[in-house]
CSV table of C-alpha atoms and ligand atoms in Angstrom, one decimal:
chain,number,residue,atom,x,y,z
W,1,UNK,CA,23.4,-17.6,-11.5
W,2,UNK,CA,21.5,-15.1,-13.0
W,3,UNK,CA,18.4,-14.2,-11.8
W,4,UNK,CA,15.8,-12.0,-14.3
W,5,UNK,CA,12.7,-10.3,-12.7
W,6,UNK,CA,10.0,-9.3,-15.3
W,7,UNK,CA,6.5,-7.2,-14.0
W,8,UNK,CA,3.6,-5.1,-15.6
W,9,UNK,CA,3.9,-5.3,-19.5
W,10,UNK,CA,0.2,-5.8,-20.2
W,11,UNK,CA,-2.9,-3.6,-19.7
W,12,UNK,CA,-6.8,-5.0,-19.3
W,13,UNK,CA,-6.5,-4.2,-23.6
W,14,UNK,CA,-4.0,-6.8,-24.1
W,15,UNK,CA,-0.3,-8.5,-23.4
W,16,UNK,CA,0.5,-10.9,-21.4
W,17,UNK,CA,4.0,-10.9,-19.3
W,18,UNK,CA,4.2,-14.7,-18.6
W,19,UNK,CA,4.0,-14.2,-22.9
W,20,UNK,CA,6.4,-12.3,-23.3
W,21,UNK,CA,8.6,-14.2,-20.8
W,22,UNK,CA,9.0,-16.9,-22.7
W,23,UNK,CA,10.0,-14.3,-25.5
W,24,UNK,CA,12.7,-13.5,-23.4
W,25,UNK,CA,13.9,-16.6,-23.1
W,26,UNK,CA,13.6,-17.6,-27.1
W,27,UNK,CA,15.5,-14.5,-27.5
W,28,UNK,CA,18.4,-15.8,-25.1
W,29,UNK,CA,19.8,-18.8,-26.6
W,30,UNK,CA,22.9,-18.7,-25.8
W,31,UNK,CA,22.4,-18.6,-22.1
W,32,UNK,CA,21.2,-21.7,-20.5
W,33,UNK,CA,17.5,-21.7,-18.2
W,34,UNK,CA,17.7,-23.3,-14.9
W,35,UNK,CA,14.6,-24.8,-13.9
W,36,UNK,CA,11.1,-23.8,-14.9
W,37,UNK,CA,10.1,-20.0,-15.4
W,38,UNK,CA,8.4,-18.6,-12.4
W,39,UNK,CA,5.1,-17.4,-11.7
W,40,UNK,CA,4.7,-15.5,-8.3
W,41,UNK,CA,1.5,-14.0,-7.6
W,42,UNK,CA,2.0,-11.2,-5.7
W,43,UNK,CA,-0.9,-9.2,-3.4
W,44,UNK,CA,-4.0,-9.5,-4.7
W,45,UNK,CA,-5.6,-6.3,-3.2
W,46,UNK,CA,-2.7,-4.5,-5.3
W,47,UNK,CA,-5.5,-1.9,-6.7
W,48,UNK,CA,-3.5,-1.1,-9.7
W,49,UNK,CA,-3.1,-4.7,-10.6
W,50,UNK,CA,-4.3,-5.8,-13.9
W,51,UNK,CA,-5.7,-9.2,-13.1
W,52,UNK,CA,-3.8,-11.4,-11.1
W,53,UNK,CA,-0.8,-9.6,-10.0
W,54,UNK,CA,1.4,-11.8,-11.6
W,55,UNK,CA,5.1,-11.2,-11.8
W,56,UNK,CA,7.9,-13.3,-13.7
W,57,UNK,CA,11.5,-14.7,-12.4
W,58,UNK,CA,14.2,-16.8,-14.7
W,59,UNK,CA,16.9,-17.9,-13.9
W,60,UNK,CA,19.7,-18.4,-16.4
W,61,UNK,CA,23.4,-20.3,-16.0
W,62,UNK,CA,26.2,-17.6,-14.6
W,63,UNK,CA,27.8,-16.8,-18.1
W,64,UNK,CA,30.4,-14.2,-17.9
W,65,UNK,CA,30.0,-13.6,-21.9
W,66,UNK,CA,27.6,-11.0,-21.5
W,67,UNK,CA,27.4,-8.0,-18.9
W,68,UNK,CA,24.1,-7.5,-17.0
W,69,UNK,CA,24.0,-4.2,-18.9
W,70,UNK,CA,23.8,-6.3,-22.5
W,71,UNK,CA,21.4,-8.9,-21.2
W,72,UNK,CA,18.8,-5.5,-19.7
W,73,UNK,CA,19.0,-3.6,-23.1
W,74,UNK,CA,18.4,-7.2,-25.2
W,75,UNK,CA,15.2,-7.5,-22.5
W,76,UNK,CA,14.4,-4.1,-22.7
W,77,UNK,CA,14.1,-4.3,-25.9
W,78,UNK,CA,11.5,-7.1,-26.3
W,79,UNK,CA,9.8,-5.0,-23.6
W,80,UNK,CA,9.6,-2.1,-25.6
W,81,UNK,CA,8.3,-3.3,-28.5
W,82,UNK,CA,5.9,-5.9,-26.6
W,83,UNK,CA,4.7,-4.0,-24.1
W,84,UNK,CA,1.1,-2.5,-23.4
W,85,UNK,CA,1.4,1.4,-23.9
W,86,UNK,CA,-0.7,1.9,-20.6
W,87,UNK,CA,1.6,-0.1,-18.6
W,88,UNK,CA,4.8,0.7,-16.2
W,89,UNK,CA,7.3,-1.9,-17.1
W,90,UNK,CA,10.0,-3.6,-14.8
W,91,UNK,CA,13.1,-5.4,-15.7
W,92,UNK,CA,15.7,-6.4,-12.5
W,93,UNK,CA,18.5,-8.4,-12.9
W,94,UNK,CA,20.8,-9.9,-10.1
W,95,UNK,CA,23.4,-12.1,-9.6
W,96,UNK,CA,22.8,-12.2,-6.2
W,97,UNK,CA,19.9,-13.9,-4.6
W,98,UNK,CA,17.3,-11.1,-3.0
W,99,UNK,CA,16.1,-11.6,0.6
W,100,UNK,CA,13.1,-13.5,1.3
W,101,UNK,CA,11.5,-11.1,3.2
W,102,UNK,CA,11.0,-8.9,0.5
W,103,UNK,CA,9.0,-11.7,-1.2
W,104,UNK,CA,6.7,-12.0,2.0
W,105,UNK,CA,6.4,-8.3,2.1
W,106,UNK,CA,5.0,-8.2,-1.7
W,107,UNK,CA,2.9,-10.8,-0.8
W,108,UNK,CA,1.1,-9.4,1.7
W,109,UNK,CA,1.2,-5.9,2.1
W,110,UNK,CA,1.6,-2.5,0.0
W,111,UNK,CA,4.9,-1.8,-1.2
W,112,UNK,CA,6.0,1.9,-3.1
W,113,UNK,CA,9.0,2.2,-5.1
W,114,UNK,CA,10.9,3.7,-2.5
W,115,UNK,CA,10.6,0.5,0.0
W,116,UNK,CA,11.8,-1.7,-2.6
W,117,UNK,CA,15.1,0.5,-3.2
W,118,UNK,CA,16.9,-0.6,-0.4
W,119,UNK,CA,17.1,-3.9,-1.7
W,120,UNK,CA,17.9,-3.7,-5.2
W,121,UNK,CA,20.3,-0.7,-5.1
W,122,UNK,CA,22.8,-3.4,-5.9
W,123,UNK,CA,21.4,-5.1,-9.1
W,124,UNK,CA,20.9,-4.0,-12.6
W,125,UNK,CA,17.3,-2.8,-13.4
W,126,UNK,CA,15.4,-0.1,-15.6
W,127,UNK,CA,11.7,0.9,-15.0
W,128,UNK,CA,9.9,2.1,-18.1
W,129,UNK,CA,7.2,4.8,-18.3
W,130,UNK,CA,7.1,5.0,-14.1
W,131,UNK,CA,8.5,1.5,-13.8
W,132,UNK,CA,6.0,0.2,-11.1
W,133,UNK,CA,6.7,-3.2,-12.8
W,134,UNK,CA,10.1,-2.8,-10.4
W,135,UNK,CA,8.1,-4.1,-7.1
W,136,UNK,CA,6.9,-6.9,-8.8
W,137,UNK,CA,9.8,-8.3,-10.6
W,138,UNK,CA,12.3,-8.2,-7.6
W,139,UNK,CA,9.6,-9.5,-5.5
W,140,UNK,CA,9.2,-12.2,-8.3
W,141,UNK,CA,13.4,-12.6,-7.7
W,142,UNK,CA,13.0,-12.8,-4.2
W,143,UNK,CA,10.7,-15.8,-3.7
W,144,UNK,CA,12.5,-18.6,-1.9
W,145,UNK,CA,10.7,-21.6,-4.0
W,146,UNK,CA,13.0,-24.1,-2.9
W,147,UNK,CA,11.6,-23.3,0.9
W,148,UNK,CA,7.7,-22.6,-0.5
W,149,UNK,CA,4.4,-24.5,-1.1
W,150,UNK,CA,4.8,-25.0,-4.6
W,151,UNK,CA,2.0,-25.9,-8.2
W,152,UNK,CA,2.6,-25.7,-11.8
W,153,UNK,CA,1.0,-24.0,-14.7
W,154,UNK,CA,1.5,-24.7,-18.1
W,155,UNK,CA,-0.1,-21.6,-20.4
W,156,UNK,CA,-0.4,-22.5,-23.8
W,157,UNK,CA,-0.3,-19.2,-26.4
W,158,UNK,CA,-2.4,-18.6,-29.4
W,159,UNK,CA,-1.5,-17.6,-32.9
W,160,UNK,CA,-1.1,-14.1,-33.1
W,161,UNK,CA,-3.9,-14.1,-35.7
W,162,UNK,CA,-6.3,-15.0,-33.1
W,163,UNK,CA,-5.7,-12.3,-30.2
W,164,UNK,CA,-8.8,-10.8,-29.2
W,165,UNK,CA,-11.1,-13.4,-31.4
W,166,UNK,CA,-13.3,-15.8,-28.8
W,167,UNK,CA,-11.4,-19.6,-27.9
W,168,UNK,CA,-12.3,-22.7,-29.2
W,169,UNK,CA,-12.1,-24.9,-26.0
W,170,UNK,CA,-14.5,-27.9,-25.5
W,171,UNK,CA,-16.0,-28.4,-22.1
W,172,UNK,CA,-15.3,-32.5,-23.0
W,173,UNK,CA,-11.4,-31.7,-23.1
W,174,UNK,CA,-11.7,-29.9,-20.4
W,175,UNK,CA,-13.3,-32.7,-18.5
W,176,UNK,CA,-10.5,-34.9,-19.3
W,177,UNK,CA,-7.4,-33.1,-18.3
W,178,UNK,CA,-9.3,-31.8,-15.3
W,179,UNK,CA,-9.2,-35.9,-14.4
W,180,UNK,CA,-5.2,-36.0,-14.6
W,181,UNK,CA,-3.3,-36.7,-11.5
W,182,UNK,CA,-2.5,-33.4,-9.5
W,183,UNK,CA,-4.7,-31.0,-11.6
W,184,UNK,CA,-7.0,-28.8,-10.0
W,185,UNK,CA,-9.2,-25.6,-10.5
W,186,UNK,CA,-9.9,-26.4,-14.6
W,187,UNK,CA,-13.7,-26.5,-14.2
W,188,UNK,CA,-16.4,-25.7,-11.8
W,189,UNK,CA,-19.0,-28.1,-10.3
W,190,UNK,CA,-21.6,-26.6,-12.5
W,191,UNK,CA,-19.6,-27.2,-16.0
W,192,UNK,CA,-18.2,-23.4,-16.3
W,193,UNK,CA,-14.7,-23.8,-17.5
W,194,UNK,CA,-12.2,-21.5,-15.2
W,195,UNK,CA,-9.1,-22.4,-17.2
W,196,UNK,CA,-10.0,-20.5,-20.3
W,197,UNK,CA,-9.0,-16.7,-20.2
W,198,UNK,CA,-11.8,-14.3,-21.7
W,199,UNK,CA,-9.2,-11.2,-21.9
W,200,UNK,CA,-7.7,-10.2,-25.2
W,201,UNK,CA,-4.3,-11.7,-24.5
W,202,UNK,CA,-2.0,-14.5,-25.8
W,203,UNK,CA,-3.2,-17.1,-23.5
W,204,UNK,CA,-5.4,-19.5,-24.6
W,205,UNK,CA,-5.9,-21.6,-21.2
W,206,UNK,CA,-3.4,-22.2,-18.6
W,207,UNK,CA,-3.9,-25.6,-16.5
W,208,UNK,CA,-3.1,-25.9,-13.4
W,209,UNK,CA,-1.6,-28.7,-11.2
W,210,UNK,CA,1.0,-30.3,-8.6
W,211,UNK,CA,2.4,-32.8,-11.1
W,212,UNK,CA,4.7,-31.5,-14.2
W,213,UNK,CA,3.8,-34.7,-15.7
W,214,UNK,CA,0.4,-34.4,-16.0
W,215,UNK,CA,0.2,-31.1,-17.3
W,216,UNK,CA,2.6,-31.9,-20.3
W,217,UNK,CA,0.7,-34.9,-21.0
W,218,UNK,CA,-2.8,-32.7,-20.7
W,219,UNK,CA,-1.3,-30.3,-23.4
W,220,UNK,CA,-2.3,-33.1,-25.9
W,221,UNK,CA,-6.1,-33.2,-25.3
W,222,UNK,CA,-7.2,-29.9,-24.7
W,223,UNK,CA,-8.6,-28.4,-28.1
W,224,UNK,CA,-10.1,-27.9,-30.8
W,225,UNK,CA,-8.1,-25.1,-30.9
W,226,UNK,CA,-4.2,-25.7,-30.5
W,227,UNK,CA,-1.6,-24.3,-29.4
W,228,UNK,CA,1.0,-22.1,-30.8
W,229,UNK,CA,3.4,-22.8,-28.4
W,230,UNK,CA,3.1,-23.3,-24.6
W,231,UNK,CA,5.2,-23.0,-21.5
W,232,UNK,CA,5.4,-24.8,-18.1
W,233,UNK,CA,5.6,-22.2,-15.2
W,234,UNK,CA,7.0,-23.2,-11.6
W,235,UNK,CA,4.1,-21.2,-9.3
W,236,UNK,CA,3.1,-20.1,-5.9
W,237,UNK,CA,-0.2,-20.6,-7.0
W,238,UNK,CA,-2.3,-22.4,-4.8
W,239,UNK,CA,-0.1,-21.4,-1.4
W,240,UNK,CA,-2.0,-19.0,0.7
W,241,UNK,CA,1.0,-17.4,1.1
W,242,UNK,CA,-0.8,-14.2,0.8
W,243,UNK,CA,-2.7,-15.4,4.3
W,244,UNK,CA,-1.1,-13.8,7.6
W,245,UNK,CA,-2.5,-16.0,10.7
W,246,UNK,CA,-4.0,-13.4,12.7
W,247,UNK,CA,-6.9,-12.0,15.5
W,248,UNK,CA,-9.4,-10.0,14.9
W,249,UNK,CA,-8.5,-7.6,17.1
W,250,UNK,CA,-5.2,-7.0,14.5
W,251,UNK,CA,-6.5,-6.8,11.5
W,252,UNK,CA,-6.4,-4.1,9.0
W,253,UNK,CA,-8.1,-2.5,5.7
W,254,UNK,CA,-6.0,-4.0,2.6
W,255,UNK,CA,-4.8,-7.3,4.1
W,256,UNK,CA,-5.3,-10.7,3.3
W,257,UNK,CA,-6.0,-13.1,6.9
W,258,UNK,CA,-7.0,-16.7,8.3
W,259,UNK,CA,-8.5,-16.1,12.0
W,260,UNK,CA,-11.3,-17.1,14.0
W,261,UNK,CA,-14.2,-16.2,15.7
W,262,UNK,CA,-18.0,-17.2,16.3
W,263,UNK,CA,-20.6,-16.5,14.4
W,264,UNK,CA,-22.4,-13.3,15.8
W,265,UNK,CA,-25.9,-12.8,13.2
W,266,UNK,CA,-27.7,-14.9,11.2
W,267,UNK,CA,-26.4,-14.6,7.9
W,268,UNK,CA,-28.5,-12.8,5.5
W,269,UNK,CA,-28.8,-12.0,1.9
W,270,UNK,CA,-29.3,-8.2,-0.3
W,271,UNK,CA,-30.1,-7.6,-3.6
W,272,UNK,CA,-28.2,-9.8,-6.0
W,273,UNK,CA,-27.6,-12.9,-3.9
W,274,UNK,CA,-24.8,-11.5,-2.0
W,275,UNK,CA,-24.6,-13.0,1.5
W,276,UNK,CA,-23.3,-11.2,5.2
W,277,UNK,CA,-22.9,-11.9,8.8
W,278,UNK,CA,-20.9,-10.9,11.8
W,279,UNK,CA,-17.8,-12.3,13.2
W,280,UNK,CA,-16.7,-12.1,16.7
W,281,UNK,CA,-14.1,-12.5,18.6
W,282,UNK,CA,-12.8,-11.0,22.2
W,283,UNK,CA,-15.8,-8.3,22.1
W,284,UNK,CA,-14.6,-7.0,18.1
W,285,UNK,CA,-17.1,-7.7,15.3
W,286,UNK,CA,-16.3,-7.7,11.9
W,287,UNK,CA,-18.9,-8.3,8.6
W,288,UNK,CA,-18.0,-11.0,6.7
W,289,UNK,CA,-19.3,-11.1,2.9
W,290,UNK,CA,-19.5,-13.9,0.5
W,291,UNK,CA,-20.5,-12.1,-3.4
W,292,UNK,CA,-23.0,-13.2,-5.8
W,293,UNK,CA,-20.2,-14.8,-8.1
W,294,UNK,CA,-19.5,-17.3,-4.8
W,295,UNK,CA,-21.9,-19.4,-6.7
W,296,UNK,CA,-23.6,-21.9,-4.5
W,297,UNK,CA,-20.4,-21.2,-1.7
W,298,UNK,CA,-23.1,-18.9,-0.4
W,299,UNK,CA,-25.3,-21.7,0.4
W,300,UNK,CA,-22.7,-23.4,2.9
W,301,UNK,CA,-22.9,-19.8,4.5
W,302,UNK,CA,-26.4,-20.0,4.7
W,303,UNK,CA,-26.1,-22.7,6.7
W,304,UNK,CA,-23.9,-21.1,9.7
W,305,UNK,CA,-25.9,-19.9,12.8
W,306,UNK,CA,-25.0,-18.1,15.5
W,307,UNK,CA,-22.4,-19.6,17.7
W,308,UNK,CA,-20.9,-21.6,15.5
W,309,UNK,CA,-17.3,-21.6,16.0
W,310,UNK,CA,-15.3,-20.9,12.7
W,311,UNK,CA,-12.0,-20.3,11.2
W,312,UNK,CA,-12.6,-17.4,7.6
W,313,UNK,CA,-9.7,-16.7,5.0
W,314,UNK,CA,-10.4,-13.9,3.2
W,315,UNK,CA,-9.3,-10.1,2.7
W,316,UNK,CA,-10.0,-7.0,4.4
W,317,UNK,CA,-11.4,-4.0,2.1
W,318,UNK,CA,-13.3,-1.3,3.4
W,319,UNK,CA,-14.3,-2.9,7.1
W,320,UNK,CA,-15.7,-6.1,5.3
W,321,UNK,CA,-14.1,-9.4,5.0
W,322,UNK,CA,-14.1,-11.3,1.5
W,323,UNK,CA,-14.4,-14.8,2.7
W,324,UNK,CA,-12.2,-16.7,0.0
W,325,UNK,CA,-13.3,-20.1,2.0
W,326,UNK,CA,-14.0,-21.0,6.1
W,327,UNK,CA,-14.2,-24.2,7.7
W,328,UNK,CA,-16.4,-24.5,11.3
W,329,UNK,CA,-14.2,-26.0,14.3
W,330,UNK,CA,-17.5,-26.2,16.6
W,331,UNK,CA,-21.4,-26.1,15.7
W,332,UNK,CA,-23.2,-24.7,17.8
W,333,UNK,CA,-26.9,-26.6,18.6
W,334,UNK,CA,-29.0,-26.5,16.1
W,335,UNK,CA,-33.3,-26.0,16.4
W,336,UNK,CA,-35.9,-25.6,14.2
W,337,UNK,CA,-39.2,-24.6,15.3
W,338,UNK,CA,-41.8,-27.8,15.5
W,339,UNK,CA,-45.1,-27.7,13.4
W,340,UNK,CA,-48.0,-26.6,15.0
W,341,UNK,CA,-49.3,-29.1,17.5
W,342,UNK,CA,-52.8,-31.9,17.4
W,343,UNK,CA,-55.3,-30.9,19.6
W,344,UNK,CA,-54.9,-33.6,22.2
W,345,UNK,CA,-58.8,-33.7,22.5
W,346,UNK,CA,-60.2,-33.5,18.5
W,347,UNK,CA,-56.5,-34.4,16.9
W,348,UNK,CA,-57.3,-31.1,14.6
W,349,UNK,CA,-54.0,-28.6,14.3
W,350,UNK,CA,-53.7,-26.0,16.7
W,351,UNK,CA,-53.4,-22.5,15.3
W,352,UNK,CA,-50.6,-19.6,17.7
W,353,UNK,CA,-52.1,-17.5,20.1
W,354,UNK,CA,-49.6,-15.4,20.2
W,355,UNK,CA,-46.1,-15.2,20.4
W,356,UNK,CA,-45.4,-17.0,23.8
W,357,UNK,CA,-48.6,-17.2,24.4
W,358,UNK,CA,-49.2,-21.1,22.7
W,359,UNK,CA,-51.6,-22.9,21.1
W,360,UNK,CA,-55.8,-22.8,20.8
W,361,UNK,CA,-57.8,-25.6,19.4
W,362,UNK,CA,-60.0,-23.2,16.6
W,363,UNK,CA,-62.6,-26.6,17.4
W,364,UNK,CA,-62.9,-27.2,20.5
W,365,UNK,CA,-60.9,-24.8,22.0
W,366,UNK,CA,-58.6,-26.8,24.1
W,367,UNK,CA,-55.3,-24.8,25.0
W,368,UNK,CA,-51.8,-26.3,24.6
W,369,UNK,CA,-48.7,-25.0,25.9
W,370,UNK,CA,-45.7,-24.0,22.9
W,371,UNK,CA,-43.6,-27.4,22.5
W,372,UNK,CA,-40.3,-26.9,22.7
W,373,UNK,CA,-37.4,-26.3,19.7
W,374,UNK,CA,-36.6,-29.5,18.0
W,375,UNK,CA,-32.2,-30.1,17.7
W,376,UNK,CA,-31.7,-30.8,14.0
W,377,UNK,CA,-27.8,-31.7,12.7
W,378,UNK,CA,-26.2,-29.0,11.3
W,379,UNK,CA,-26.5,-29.0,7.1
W,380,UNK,CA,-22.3,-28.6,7.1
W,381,UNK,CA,-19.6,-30.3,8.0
W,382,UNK,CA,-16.4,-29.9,9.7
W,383,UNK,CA,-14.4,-29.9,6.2
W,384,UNK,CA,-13.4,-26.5,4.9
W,385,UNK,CA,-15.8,-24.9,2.0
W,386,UNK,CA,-15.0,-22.7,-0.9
W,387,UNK,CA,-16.1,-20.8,-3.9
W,388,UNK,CA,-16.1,-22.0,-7.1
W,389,UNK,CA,-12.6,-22.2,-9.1
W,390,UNK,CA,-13.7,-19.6,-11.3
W,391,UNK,CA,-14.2,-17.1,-8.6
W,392,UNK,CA,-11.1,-18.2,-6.7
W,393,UNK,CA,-8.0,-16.1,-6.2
W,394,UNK,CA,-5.1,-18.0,-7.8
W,395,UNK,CA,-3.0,-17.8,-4.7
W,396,UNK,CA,-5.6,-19.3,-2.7
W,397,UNK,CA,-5.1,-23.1,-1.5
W,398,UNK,CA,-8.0,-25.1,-3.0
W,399,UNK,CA,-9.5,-27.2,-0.5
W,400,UNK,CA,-8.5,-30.1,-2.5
W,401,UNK,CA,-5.1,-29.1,-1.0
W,402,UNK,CA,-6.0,-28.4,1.9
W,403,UNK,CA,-4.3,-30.7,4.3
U,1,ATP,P1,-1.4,-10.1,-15.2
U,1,ATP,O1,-2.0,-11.0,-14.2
U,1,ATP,O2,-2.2,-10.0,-16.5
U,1,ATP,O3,0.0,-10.4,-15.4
U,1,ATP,P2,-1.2,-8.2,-13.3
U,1,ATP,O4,-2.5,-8.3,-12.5
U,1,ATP,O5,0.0,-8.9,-12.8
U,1,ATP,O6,-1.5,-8.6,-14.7
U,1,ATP,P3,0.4,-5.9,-13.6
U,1,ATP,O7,0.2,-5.3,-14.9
U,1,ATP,O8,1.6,-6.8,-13.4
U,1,ATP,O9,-0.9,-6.7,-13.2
U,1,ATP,O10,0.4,-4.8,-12.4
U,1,ATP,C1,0.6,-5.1,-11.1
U,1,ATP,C2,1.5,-3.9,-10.6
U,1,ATP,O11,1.5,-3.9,-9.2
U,1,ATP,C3,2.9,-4.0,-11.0
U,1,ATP,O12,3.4,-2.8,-11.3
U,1,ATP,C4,3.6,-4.5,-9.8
U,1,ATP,O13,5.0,-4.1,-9.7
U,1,ATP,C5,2.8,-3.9,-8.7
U,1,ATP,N1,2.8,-4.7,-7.4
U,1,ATP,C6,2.9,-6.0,-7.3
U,1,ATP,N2,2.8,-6.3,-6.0
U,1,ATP,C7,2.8,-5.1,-5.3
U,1,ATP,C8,2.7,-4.8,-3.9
U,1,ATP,N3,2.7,-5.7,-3.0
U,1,ATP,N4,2.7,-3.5,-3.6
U,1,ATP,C9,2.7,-2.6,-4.5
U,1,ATP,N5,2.7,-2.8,-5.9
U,1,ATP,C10,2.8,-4.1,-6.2
């Protein structure tokens, strides 16, 4: 088999790799695909990422007809002439299959050049203009998707004519295919579609799902505009695989992590609707954060009090968590402070005293003593809650997945 990794041909201006991936493979006829093209998300606390920190992998049928030196300078040429300026191209090719591990590690942690050596001494690669893109496509190589939590995306490309120029995608085809079996993260609650790019690139919306099927059949609704041409990608979108099960007393800045811990403040809010509180766990304390673009997630934080017993997912950057969803294991009990009470002589309402100090009939004067906290239900359940699919990081699990 031959196995082609393909990472960092595009630039925030334009491009597209899973694009010009499926140039690749138009310009390869002779050689035979296996399976669907893959799309392996890779760390997405990668600073110099573009967007998603996507790489590519294909696999072709062994064919001895053409040395892996041929097949690099026919890719490398595509790359050249298709790749963004600003970017640091990667092309690896192997005919062996490339340890797991090194998968895992580009998942989640920080890998340099040098680290990635080691492991594809052996294969046939070029790096262009730095040739960072190398991490990412033998990473791409080395995921194990026969072993992996696997979804689909099929990304459908636009005329060439229309790079750059605003898409033409109704909300009411969007509503439709988001109603296929398997298909997830196409719209948000609110009506904001999420599957509609707004970068200058090829794509003109990429829908996501568990079932093939459905995605092939959706291809046929979505519009006005249409297609060019579109591809089905074999993804570890959806996994958590980024996610290491950890404590808090382990965690570090840059990594992505699922733990637990009690609530330790009330949560509260700053300037622009983003919302805070403490985690703890065995004495350590960590601020957990949910941002403005959490949409109405931050009003299931809201809800948490102190106590409450929780498992976060989320990433680590700069001491502060970025909860990507959380679920509560225990509540803890829940009061809320009873109205005022009736005189019990004139029935009028009492007015505070004092703090402690209870209540004083302003008519008659009669004293009463502060009634105690009412227990109210908590205003969450024990199911896990998450932002919006439109602020969503494509690796993680939407909770419609969630087991
Ligand atoms: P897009 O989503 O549009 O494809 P992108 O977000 O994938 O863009 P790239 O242009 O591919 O961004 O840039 C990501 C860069 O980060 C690549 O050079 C890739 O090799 C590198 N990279 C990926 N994972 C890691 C990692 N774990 N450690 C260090 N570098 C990484």
């Amino acid at each position: 088999m031959i196995r082609i990794g393909i990472d960092d041909t595009d630039s925030l201006e334009g491009g597209c790799t899973t694009y010009l991936s499926s140039k690749v493979i138009e310009e390869l006829p002779e050689l035979s695909l296996i399976g669907e093209p893959r799309l392996v998300r890779l760390n997405p606390n990668v600073p110099w990422k573009t967007r998603g920190n996507g790489a590519i992998a294909l696999s072709f049928k062994s064919d001895s007809s053409i040395t892996d030196e041929e097949l690099l300078n026919r890719i490398l040429t595509i790359v050249k002439s298709d790749s963004h300026p600003s970017s640091q191209p990667g092309v690896v090719i192997s005919r062996k299959k490339l340890p797991t591990e090194l998968y895992w590690k580009g998942v989640r942690s920080i890998l340099s050049k040098d680290k990635i050596m080691p492991f594809i001494e052996k294969t046939t690669f070029k790096g262009l203009r730095g040739g960072r893109g190398l991490i990412g496509a033998a990473c791409a190589i080395a995921w194990d998707f026969k072993k992996s939590d696997t979804t689909y995306e099929l990304l459908a490309y636009r005329k060439k004519n229309k790079w750059g120029t605003s898409r033409n995608i109704s909300k009411d085809t969007v509503n439709t295919v988001s109603r296929l079996d398997g298909v997830f993260s196409c719209m948000d609650d609110d009506g904001k579609i999420s599957m509609v790019p707004h970068s200058p690139c090829p794509v003109l919306w990429g829908l996501r799902g568990t079932n093939s099927d459905s995605l092939l059949n959706g291809l046929k609704y979505l519009g006005p505009e249409k297609a060019e041409k579109s591809l089905l990608f074999l993804t570890n979108q959806g996994s958590d695989d980024h996610l290491q099960e950890t404590s808090l007393s382990e965690i570090e800045d840059g990594i992505c992590v699922k733990l637990r811990g009690k609530v330790y403040s009330t949560p509260y809010s700053i300037q622009g609707g983003h919302r805070f509180f403490d985690l703890i766990d065995n004495n350590k304390t960590i601020t957990c954060a949910a941002y403005e673009p959490s949409g109405d997630f931050r009003i299931k934080v809201d809800k948490l009090v102190q106590g409450d017993d929780i498992v976060v997912c989320g990433s680590l950057s700069q001491g502060t968590l970025n909860l990507e969803k959380f679920r509560v294991l225990r509540f803890e009990n829940r009061y809320v402070k009873p109205p005022n009470p009736l005189c019990t002589k004139c029935q009028a309402r009492t007015h505070s005293v004092g703090k402690d100090a209870g209540y004083k009939c302003r008519i008659c004067s009669t004293k009463i003593s502060k009634p105690p906290y009412k227990s109210v239900l908590p205003e969450l359940d024990t199911c896990w809650y998450e932002p919006p699919s439109s602020a969503r990081r494509h690796l993680s699990k939407p909770v419609a997945l969630m087991d």
